[in-house]
Short mmCIF file of C-alpha atoms in Angstrom, two decimals:
data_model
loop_
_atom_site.label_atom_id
_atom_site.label_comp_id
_atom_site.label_asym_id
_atom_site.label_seq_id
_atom_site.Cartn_x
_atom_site.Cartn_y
_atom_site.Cartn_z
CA UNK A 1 29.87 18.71 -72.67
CA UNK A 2 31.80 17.06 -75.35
CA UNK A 3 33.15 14.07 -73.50
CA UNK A 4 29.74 13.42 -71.77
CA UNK A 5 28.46 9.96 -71.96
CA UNK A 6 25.14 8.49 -71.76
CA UNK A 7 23.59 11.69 -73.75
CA UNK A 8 21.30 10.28 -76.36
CA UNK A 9 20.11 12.32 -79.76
CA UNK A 10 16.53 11.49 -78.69
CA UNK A 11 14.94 10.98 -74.96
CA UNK A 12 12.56 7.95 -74.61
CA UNK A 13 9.86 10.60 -74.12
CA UNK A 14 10.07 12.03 -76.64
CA UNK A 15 10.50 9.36 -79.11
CA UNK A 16 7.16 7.76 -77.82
CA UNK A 17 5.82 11.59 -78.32
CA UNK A 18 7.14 11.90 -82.36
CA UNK A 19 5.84 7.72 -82.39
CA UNK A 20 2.55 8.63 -80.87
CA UNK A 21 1.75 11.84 -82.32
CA UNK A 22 2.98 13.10 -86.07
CA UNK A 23 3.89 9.41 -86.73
CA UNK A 24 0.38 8.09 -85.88
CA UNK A 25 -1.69 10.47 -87.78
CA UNK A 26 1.20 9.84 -90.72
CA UNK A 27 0.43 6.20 -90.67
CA UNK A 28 -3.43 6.75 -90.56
CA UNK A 29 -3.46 9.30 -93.61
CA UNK A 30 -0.76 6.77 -95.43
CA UNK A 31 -3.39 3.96 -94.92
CA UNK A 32 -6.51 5.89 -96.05
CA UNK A 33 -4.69 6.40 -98.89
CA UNK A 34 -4.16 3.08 -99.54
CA UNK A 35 -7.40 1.71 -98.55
CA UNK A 36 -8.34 1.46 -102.49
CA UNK A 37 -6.06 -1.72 -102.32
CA UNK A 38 -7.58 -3.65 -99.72
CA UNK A 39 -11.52 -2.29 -100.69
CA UNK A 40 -13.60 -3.41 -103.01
CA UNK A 41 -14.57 -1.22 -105.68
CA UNK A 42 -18.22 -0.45 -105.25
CA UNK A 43 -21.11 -0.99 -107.19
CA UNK A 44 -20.78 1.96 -109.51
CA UNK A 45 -17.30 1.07 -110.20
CA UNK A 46 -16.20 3.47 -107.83
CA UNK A 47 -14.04 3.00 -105.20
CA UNK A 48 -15.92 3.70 -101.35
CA UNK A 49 -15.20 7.65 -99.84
CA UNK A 50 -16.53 6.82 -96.68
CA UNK A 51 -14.86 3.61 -95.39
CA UNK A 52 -11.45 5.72 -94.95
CA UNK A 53 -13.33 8.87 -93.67
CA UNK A 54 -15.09 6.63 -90.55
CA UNK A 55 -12.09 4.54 -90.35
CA UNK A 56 -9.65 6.97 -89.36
CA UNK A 57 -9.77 7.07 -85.39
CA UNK A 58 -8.92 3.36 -85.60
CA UNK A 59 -6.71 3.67 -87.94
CA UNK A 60 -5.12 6.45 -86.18
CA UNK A 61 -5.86 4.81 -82.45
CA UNK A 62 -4.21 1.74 -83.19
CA UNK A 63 -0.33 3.37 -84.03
CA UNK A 64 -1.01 5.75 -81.48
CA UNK A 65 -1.84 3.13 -78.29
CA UNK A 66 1.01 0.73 -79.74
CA UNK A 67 3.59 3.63 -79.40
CA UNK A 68 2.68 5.13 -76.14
CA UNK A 69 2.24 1.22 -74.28
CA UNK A 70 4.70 -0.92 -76.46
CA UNK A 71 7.61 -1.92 -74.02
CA UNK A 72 10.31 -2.38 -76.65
CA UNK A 73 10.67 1.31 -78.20
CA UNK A 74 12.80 0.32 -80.64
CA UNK A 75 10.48 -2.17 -81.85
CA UNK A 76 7.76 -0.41 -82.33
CA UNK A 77 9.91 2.43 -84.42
CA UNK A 78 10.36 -0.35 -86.48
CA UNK A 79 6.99 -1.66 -87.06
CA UNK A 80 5.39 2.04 -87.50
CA UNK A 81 7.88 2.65 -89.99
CA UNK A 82 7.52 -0.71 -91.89
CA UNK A 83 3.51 0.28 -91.83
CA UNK A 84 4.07 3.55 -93.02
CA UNK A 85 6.53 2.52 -96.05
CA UNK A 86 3.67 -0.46 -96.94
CA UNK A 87 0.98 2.42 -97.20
CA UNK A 88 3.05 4.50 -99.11
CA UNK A 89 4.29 1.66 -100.93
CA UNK A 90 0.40 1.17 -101.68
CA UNK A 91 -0.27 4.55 -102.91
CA UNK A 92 2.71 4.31 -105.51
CA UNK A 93 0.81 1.15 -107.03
CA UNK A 94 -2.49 3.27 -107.03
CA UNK A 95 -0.76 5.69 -108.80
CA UNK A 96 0.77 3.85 -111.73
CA UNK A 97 -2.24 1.95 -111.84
CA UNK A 98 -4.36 4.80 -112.61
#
């Protein structure tokens, strides 16, 4: 109804579910991206294929346990979205680096 109140765009559940799910495996293919950054080059000169590649269920465990245990919701929208603008922040340096 139009003059309901208390009706919310999005449902606690289902913001931990977007938070937990899509937003998690966002942030953990943002950071492999990134991960050129923060590695050292190796001893070809090339950067390392496999650190991101074995790294992934952390880096996609970590987001993903914050969002579905965190207590302050709001928070933790806040802090997965500062992550993922930092990665993708990262990649845009790798990219007019290169």
């Amino acid at each position: 109804m139009a003059g309901e109140t208390g009706s919310r765009w999005l449902t606690a559940r289902q913001a931990r579910w977007l938070l937990g799910g899509p937003m998690a495996v966002l942030i953990a293919i943002l950071a492999m991206g990134a991960m050129p950054l923060w590695f050292p080059t190796g001893a070809a000169g090339v950067d390392h294929l496999i650190f991101p590649l074995i790294l992934f269920p952390a880096l996609w465990a970590a987001p993903f346990f914050y969002a579905i245990l965190a207590e302050n919701l709001r928070r933790a929208a806040l802090v997965l979205t500062g992550l993922a603008f930092v990665n993708a922040a990262g990649i845009a340096v790798l990219w007019t680096i290169s």
